[in-house]
Short mmCIF file of C-alpha atoms and ligand atoms in Angstrom, two decimals:
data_model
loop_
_atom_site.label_atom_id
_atom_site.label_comp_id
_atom_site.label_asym_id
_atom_site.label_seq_id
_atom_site.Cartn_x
_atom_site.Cartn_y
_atom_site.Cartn_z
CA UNK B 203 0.00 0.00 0.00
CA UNK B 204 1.26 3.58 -0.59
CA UNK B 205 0.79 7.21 0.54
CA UNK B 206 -1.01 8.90 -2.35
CA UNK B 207 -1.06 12.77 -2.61
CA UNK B 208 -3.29 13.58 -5.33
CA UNK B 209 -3.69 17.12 -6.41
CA UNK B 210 -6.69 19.09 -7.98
CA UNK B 211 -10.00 17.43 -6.34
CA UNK B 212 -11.92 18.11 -9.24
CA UNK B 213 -14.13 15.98 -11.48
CA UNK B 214 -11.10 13.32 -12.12
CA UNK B 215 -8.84 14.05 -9.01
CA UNK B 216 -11.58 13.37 -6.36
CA UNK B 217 -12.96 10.15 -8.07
CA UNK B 218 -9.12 8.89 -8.15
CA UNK B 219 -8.31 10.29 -4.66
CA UNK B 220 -11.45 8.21 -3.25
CA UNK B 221 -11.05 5.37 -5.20
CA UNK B 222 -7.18 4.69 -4.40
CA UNK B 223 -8.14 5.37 -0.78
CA UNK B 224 -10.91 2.44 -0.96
CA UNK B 225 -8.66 -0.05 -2.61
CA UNK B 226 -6.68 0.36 0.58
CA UNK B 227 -3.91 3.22 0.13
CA UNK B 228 -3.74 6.59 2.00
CA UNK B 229 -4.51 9.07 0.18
CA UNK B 230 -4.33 13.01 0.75
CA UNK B 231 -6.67 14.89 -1.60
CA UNK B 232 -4.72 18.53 -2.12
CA UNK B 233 -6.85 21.76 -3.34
CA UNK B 234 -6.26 25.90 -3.40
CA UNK B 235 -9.32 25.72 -2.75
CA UNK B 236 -10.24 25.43 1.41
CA UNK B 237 -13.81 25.10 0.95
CA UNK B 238 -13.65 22.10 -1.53
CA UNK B 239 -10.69 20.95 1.42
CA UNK B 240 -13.24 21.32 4.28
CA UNK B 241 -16.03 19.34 2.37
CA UNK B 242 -14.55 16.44 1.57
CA UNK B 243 -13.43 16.48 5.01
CA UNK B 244 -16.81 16.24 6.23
CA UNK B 245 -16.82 13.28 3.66
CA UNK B 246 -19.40 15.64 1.53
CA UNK B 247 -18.78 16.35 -2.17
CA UNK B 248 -19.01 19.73 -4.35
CA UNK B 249 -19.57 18.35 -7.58
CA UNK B 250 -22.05 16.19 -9.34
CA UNK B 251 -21.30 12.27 -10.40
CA UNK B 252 -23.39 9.63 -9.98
CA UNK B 253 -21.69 6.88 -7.12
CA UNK B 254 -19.35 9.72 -5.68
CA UNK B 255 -21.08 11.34 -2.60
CA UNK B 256 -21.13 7.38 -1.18
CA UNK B 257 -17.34 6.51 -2.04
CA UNK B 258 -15.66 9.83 -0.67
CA UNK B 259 -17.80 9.42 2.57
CA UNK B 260 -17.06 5.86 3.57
CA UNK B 261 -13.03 6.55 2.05
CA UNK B 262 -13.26 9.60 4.65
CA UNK B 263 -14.60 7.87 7.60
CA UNK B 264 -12.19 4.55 7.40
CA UNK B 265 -9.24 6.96 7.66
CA UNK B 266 -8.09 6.72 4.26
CA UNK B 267 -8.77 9.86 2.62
CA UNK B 268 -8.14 13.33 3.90
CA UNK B 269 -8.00 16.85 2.26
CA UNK B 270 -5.53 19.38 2.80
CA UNK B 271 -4.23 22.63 1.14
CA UNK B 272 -0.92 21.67 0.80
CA UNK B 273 1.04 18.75 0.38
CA UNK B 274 2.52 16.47 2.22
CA UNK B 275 5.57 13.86 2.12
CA UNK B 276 4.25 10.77 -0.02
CA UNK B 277 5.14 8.05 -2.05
CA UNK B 278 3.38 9.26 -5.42
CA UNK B 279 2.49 12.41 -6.34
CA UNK B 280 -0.61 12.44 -8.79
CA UNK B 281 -1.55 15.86 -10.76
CA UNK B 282 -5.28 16.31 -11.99
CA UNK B 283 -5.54 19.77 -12.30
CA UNK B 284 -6.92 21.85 -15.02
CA UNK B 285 -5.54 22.86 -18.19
CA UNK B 286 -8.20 25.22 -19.18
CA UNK B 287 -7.44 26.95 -22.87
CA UNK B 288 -7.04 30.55 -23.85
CA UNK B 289 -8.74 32.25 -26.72
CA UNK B 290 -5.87 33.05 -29.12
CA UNK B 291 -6.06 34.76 -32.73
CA UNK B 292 -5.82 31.49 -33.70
CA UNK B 293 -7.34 29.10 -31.97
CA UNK B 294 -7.15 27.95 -28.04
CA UNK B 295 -4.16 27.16 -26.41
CA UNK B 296 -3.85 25.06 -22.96
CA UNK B 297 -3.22 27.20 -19.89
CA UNK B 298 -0.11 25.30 -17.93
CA UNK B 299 -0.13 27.42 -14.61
CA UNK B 300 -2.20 25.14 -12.57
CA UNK B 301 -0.06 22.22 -14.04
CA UNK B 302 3.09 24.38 -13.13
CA UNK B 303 1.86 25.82 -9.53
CA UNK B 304 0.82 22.20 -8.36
CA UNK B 305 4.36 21.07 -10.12
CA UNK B 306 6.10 23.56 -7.46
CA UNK B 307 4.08 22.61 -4.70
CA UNK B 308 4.98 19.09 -4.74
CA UNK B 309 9.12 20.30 -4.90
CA UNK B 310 9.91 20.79 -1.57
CA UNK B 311 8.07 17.54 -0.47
CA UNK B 312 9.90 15.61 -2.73
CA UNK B 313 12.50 12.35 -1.94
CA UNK B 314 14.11 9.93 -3.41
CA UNK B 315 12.31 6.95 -5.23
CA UNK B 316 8.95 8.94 -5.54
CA UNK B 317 6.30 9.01 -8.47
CA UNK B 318 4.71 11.87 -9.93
CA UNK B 319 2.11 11.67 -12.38
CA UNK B 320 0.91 14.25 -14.59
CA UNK B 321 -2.98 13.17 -15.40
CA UNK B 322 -4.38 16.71 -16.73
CA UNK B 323 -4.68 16.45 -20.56
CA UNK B 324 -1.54 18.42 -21.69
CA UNK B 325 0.19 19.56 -24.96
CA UNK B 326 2.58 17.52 -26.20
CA UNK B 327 5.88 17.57 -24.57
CA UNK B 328 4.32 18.98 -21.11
CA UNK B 329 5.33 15.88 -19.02
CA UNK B 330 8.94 15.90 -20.03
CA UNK B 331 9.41 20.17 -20.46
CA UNK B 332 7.97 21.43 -17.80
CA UNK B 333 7.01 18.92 -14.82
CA UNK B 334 10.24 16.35 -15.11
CA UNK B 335 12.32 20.03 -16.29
CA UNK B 336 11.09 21.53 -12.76
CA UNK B 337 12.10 18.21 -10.90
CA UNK B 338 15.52 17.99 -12.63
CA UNK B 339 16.48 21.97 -12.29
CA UNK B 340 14.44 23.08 -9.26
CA UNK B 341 14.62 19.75 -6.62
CA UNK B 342 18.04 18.44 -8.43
CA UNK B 343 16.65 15.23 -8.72
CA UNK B 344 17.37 12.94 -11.97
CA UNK B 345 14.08 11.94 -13.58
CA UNK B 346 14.14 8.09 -14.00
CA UNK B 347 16.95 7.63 -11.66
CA UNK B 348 16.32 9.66 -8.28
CA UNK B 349 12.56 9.62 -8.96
CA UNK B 350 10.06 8.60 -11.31
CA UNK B 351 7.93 10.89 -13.71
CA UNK B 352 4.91 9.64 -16.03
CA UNK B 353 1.88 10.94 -17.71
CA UNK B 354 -1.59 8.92 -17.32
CA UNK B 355 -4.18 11.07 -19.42
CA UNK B 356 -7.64 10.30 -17.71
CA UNK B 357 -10.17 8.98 -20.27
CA UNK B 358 -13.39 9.07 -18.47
CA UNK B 359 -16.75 10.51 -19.79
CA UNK B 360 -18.65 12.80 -17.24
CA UNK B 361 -21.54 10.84 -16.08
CA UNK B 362 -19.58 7.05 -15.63
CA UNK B 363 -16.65 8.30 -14.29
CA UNK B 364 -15.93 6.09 -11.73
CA UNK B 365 -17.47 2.98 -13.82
CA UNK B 366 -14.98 3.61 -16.47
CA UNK B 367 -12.15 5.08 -14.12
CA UNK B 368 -12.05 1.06 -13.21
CA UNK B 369 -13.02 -0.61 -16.65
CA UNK B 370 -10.99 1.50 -18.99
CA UNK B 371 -7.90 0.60 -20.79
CA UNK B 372 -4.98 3.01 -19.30
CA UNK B 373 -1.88 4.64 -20.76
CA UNK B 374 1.59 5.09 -18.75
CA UNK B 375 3.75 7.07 -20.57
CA UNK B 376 7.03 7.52 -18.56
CA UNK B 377 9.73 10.16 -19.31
CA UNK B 378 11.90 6.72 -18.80
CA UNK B 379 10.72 3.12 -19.43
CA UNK B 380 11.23 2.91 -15.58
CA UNK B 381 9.40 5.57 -14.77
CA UNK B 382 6.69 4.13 -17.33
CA UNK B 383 6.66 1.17 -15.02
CA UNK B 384 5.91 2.58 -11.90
CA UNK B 385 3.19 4.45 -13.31
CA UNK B 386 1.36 1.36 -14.43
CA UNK B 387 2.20 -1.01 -11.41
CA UNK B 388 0.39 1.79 -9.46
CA UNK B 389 -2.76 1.73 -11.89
CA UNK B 390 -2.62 -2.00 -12.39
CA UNK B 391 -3.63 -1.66 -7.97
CA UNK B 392 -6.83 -0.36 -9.51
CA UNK B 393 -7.77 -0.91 -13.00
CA UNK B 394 -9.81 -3.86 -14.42
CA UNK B 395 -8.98 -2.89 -17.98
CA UNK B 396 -4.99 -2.97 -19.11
CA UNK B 397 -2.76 -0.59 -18.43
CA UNK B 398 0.34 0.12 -21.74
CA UNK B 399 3.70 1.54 -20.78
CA UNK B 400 4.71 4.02 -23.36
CA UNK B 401 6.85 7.08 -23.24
CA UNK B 402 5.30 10.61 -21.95
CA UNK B 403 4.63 11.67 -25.55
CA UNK B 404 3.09 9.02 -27.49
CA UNK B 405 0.83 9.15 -24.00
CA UNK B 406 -0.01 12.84 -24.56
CA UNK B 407 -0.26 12.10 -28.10
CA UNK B 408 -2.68 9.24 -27.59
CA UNK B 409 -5.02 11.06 -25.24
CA UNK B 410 -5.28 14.29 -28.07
CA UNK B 411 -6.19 12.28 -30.57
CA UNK B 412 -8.62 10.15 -29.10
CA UNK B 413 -10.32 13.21 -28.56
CA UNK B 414 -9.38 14.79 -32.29
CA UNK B 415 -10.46 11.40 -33.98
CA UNK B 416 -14.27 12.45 -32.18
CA UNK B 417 -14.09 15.77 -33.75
CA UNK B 418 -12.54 15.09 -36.63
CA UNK B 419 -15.47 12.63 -37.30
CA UNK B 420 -18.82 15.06 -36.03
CA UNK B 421 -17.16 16.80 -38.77
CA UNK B 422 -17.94 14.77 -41.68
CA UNK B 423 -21.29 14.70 -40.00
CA UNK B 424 -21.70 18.40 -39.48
CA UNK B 425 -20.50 18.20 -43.33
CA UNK B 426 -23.03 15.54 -44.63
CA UNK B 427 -25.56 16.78 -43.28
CA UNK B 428 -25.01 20.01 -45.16
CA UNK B 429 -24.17 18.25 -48.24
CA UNK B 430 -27.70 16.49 -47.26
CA UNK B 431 -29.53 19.88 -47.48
CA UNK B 432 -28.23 20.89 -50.39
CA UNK B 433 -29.04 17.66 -52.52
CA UNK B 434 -32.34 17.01 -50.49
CA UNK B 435 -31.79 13.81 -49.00
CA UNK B 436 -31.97 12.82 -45.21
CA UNK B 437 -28.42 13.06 -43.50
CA UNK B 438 -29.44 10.58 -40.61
CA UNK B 439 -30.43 7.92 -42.82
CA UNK B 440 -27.64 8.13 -44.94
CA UNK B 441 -25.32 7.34 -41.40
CA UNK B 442 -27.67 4.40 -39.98
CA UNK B 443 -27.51 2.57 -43.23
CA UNK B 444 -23.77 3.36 -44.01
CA UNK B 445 -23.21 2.07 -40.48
CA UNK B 446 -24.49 -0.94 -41.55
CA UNK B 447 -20.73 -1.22 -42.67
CA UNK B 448 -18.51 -3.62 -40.37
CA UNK B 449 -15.64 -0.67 -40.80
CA UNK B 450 -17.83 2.59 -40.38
CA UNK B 451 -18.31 4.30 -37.76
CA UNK B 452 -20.30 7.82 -39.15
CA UNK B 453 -20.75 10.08 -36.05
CA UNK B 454 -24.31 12.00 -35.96
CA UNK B 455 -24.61 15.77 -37.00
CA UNK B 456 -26.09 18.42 -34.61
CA UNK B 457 -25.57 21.98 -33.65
CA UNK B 458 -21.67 22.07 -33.07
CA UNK B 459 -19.35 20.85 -30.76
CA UNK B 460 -19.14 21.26 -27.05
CA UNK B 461 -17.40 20.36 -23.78
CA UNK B 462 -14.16 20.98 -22.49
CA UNK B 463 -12.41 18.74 -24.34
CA UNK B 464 -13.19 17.88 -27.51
CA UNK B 465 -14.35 21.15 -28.33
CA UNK B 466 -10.45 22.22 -27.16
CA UNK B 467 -8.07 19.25 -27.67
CA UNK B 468 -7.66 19.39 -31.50
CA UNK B 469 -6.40 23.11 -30.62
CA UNK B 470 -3.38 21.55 -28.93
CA UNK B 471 -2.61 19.07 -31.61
CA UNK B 472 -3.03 22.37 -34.03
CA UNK B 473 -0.66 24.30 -32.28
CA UNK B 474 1.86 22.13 -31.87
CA UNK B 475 2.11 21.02 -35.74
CA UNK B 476 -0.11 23.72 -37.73
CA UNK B 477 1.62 23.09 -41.25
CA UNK B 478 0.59 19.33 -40.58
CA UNK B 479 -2.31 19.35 -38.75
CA UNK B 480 -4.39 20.68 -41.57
CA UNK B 481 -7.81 18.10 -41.41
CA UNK B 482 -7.70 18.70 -37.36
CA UNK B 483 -8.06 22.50 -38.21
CA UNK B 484 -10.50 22.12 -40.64
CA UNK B 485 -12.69 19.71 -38.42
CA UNK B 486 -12.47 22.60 -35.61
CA UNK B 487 -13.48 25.60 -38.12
CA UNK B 488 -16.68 23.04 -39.79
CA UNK B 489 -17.71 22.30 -36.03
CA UNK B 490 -17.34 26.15 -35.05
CA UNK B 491 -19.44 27.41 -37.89
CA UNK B 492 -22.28 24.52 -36.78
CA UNK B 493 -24.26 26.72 -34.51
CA UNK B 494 -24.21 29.83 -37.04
CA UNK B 495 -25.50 27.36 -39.51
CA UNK B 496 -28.14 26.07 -37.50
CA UNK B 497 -29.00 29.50 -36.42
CA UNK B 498 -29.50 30.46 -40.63
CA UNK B 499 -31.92 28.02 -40.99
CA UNK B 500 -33.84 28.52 -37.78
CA UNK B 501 -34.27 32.09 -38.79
CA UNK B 502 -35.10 31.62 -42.49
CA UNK B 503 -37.86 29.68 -40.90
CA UNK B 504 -39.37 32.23 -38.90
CA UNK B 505 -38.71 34.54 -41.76
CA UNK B 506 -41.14 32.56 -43.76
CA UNK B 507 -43.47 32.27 -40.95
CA UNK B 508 -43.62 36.07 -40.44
CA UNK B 509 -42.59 34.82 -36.64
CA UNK B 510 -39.80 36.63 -34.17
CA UNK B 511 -40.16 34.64 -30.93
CA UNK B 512 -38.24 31.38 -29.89
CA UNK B 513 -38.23 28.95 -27.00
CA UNK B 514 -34.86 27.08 -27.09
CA UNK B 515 -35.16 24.11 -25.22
CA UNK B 516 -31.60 22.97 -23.88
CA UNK B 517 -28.65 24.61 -23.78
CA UNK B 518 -26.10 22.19 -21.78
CA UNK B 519 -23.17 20.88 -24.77
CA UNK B 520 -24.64 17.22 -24.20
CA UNK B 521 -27.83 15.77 -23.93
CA UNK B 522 -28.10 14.89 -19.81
CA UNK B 523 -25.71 16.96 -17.96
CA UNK B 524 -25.94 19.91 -16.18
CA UNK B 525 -22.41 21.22 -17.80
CA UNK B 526 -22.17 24.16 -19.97
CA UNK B 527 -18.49 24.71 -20.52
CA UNK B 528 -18.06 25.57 -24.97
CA UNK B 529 -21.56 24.62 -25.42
CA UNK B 530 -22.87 25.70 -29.38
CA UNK B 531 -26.12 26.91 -27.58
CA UNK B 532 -24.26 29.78 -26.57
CA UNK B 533 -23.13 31.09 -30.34
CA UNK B 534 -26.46 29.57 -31.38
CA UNK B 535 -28.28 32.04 -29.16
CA UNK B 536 -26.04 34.52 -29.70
CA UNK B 537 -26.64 34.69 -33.38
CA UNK B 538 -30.20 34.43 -33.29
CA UNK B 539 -30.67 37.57 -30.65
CA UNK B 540 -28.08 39.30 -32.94
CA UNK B 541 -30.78 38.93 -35.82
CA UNK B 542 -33.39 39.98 -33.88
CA UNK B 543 -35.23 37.40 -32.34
CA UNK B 544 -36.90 37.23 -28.72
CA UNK B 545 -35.13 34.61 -27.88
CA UNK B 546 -36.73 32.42 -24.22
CA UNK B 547 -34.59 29.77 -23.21
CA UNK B 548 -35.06 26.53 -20.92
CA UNK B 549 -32.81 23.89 -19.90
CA UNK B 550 -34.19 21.31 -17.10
CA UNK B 551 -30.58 20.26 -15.77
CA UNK B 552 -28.91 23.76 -15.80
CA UNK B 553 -29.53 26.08 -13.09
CA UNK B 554 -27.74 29.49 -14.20
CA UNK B 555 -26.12 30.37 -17.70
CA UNK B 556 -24.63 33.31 -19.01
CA UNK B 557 -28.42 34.15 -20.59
CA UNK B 558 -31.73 34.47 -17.91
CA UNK B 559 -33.44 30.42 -17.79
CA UNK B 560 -36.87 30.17 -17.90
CA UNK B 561 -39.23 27.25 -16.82
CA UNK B 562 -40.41 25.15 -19.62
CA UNK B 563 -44.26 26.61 -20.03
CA UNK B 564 -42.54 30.46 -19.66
CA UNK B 565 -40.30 29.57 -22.19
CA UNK B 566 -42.99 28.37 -24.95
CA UNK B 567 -45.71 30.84 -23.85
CA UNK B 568 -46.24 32.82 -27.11
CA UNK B 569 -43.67 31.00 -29.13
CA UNK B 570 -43.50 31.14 -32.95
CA UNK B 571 -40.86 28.29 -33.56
CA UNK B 572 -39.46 25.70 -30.82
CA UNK B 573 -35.95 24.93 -31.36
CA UNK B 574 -34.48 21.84 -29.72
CA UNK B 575 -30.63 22.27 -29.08
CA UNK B 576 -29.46 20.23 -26.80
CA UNK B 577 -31.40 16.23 -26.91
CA UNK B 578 -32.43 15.82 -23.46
CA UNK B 579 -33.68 12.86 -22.62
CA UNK B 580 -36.69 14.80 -21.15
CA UNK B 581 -37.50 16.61 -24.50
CA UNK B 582 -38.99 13.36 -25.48
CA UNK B 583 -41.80 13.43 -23.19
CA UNK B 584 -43.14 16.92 -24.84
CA UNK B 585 -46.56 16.34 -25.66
CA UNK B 586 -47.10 18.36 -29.22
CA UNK B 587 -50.08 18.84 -28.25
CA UNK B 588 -50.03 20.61 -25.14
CA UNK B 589 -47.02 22.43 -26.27
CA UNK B 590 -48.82 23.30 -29.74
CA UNK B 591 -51.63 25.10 -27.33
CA UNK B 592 -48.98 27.44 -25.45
CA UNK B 593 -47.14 28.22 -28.69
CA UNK B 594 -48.17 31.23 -31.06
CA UNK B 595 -47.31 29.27 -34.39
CA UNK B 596 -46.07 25.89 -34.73
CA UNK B 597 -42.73 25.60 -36.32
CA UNK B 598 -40.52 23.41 -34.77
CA UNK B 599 -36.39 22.58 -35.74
CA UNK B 600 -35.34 19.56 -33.85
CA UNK B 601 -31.61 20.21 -34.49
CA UNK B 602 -30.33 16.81 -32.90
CA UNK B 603 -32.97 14.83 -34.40
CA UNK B 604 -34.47 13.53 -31.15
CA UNK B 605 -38.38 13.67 -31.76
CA UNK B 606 -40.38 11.88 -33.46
CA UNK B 607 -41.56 14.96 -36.39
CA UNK B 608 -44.40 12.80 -37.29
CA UNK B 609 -46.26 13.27 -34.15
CA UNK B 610 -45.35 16.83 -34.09
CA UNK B 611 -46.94 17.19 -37.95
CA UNK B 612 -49.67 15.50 -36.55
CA UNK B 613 -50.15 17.88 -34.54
CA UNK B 614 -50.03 20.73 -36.70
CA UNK B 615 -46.34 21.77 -36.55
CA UNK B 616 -44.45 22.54 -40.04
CA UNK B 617 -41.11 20.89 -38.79
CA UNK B 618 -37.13 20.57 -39.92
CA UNK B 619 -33.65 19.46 -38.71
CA UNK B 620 -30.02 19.21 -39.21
CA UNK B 621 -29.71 17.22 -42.24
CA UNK B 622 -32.59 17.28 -43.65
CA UNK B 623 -33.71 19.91 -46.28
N1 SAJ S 7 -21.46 15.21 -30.55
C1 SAJ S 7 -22.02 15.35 -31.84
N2 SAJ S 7 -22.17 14.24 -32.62
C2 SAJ S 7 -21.81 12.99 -32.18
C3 SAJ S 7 -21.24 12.85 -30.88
C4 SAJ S 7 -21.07 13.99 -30.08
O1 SAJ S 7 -22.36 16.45 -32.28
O2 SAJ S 7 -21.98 12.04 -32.94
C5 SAJ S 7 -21.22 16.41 -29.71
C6 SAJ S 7 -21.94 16.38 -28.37
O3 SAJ S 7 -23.23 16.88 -28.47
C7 SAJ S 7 -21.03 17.30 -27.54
C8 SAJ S 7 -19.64 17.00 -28.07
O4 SAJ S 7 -19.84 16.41 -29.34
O5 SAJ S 7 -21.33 18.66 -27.78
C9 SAJ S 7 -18.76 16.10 -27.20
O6 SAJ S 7 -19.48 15.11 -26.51
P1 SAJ S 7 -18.94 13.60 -26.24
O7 SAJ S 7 -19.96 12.85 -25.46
O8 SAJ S 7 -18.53 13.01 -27.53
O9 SAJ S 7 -17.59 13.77 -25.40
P2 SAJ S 7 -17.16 14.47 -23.98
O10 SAJ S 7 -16.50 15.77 -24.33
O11 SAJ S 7 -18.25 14.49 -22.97
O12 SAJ S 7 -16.03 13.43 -23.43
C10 SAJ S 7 -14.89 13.14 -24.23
C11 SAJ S 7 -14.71 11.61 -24.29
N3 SAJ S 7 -13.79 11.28 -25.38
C12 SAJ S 7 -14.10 10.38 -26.33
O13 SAJ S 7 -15.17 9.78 -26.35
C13 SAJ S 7 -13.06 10.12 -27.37
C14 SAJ S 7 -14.19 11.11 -22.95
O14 SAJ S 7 -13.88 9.72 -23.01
C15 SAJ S 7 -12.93 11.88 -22.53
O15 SAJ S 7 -12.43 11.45 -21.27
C16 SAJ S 7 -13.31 13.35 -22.42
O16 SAJ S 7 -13.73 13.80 -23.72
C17 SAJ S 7 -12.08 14.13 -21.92
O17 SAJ S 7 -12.06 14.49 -20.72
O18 SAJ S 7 -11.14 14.32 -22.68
#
């Protein structure tokens, strides 16, 4: 068993924290933040994932996991702290300051034969240039010899993290075969899936382009499904027969790309080879112009319609979670305000956004056109109806393609969506 110190107790630290402390290690949970520190000392929890709340309180009260401020001596050293990206002329680039401040906090707690692990999803060449550089020049330690450096990119999707924190595959890319080693005789303690040594790169590598391959391929959807309006054929049925295909994999077209990573990932790929990275760019700029897109056709629409008032139902980046971060609702609701519609918005799983939420019979009361952007899971249970009867006019644009527009023509409403002409 070893002393853990895991850094950043955010949506990956705290799972990993909680779940190393209940496979039997002891684990200290580290975060700037003293308020998140005093919750999940109270074995309580500050954000939301299904299973969480009942790990960190029985890892709290058997005396394996405690939060601090600060580090403390340890045996490993594990960094899952945010590499948020900046807006650039061109592009986004990854923020390395939390990566770098939780780099020099571990320094001075640092001995001989430690591991440090860099999990944050990082540029290429982060693991080896900036946290072994800071170990090597600042504590005058040897990376690989003295101590023992690796990055493990978390692979987790929001919602099953701590499902697929345990069944997923796992990468240990070492700055040194040893150090490559360590790293995955630590996760091999906790994993059910296998865990590949590999150096820090390729690891860094691996984790941006599992990400890039996703955007790369809501691309050719995004793009299909435009090519699909043009020639007047239906987008979506195109991709479920073509899918038929043992070797295809078409991913589905909607209003854009979201999230904090897939939205931003590519970006770091870009930056780091622009000249080469020319399809990666091109996938970013085709899922960026999405929401304007979507916003076009909503609007010529309502111009046809003689209508000016929408109720946009979801604005979270994915159907089912409350999370906002790079969602295309925003630029989607940007653009239509900016032509001049009155623009009511509702989301059942967000509580505040950057534009005032409305309840669900607010938000349609008066409506000319309902515009699904996000596919909730909920949406489905709209009765057309009963919305039909709060709603001015009935035009409805079902961007993801979640209803059924059959029941909604029924009804009376003159529908569209992505992909469709
Ligand atoms: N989307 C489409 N069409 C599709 C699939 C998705 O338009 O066919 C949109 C979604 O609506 C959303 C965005 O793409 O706006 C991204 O959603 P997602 O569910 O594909 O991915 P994330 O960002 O929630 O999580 C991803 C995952 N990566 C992959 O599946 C390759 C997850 O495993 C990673 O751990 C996570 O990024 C991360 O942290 O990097």
């Amino acid at each position: 068993m070893k002393s853990i110190c895991v850094l950043g107790l955010g949506y990956i630290g705290l799972p990993t924290a909680s779940l190393f402390a209940s496979h039997g290690h002891q684990v200290l949970g580290v975060d700037i933040n003293a308020e998140v520190v005093d919750t999940v000392n109270r074995g309580e929890i500050h954000i939301e994932e299904p299973g969480l709340q009942t790990l960190v309180k029985a890892a709290v009260h058997s005396g394996h996991l405690r939060a601090a401020t600060a580090p403390e001596p340890a045996d490993v050293f594990i960094i899952a702290v945010p590499t948020p990206d900046i807006p650039t002329d061109g592009g986004k680039r990854a923020d390395l300051s939390a990566v770098e401040a939780a780099t020099r906090a571990i320094l001075p707690v640092l001995a001989v034969d430690n591991l440090v692990i860099l999990e944050s999803t990082s540029p290429p060449g982060t693991t080896r240039d900036l946290v072994a550089r800071l170990v090597r020049d600042e504590a005058c330690m040897m990376p690989g010899q003295d101590v023992f450096v690796a990055h493990c990119p978390e692979r987790v999707l929001p919602g099953q993290i701590l499902r697929e924190l345990i069944g997923n595959d796992r990468v240990a890319g070492g700055v040194t075969p040893r150090c490559a080693k360590h790293a995955a005789d630590l996760y091999r303690t906790l994993i059910e899936g296998e865990c590949f040594e590999t150096d820090a790169a390729t690891a860094e590598m691996a984790k941006l382009m599992e990400n890039t391959y996703r955007d790369v391929n809501i691309a050719l959807a995004n793009e299909l499904a435009g090519i699909a309006e043009r020639l007047g054929f239906d987008a979506n049925e195109v991709i479920d027969i073509a899918n038929r295909h043992p070797r295809v994999n078409l991913h589905r077209p909607g209003v854009g790309v979201g999230g904090h990573c897939i939205s931003v990932d590519p970006w770091f790929v870009w930056h780091a080879a622009p000249e080469q990275a020319r399809l990666v760019r091109l996938a970013r700029d085709v899922n960026d112009a999405q929401p304007l897109h979507v916003a076009q056709r909503v609007c010529t629409m309502l111009d046809q319609h003689r209508g000016d008032r929408i109720a946009v139902l979801g604005v979270a980046y994915k159907p089912n979670v409350d999370d906002v971060r790079e969602s295309p609702a925003r630029p989607l609701v940007e653009a239509l305000v900016q032509a001049g519609a009155d623009v009511r918005v509702h989301d059942p799983h967000v509580q505040r956004w950057h534009y005032p939420l409305l309840d669900l019979e607010a938000a349609l009361d008066g409506a000319d056109l309902l515009l699904i952007a996000t596919g909730h899971r909920a949406f489905r249970e709209l009765s057309p109806v009963s919305v039909g009867g709060l709603m001015r006019a009935r035009l409805l644009f079902d961007a993801p393609g979640l209803l059924d527009l059959g029941d909604w023509r029924a009804a009376g409403f003159t529908t569209a969506r992505v992909g469709r002409p």
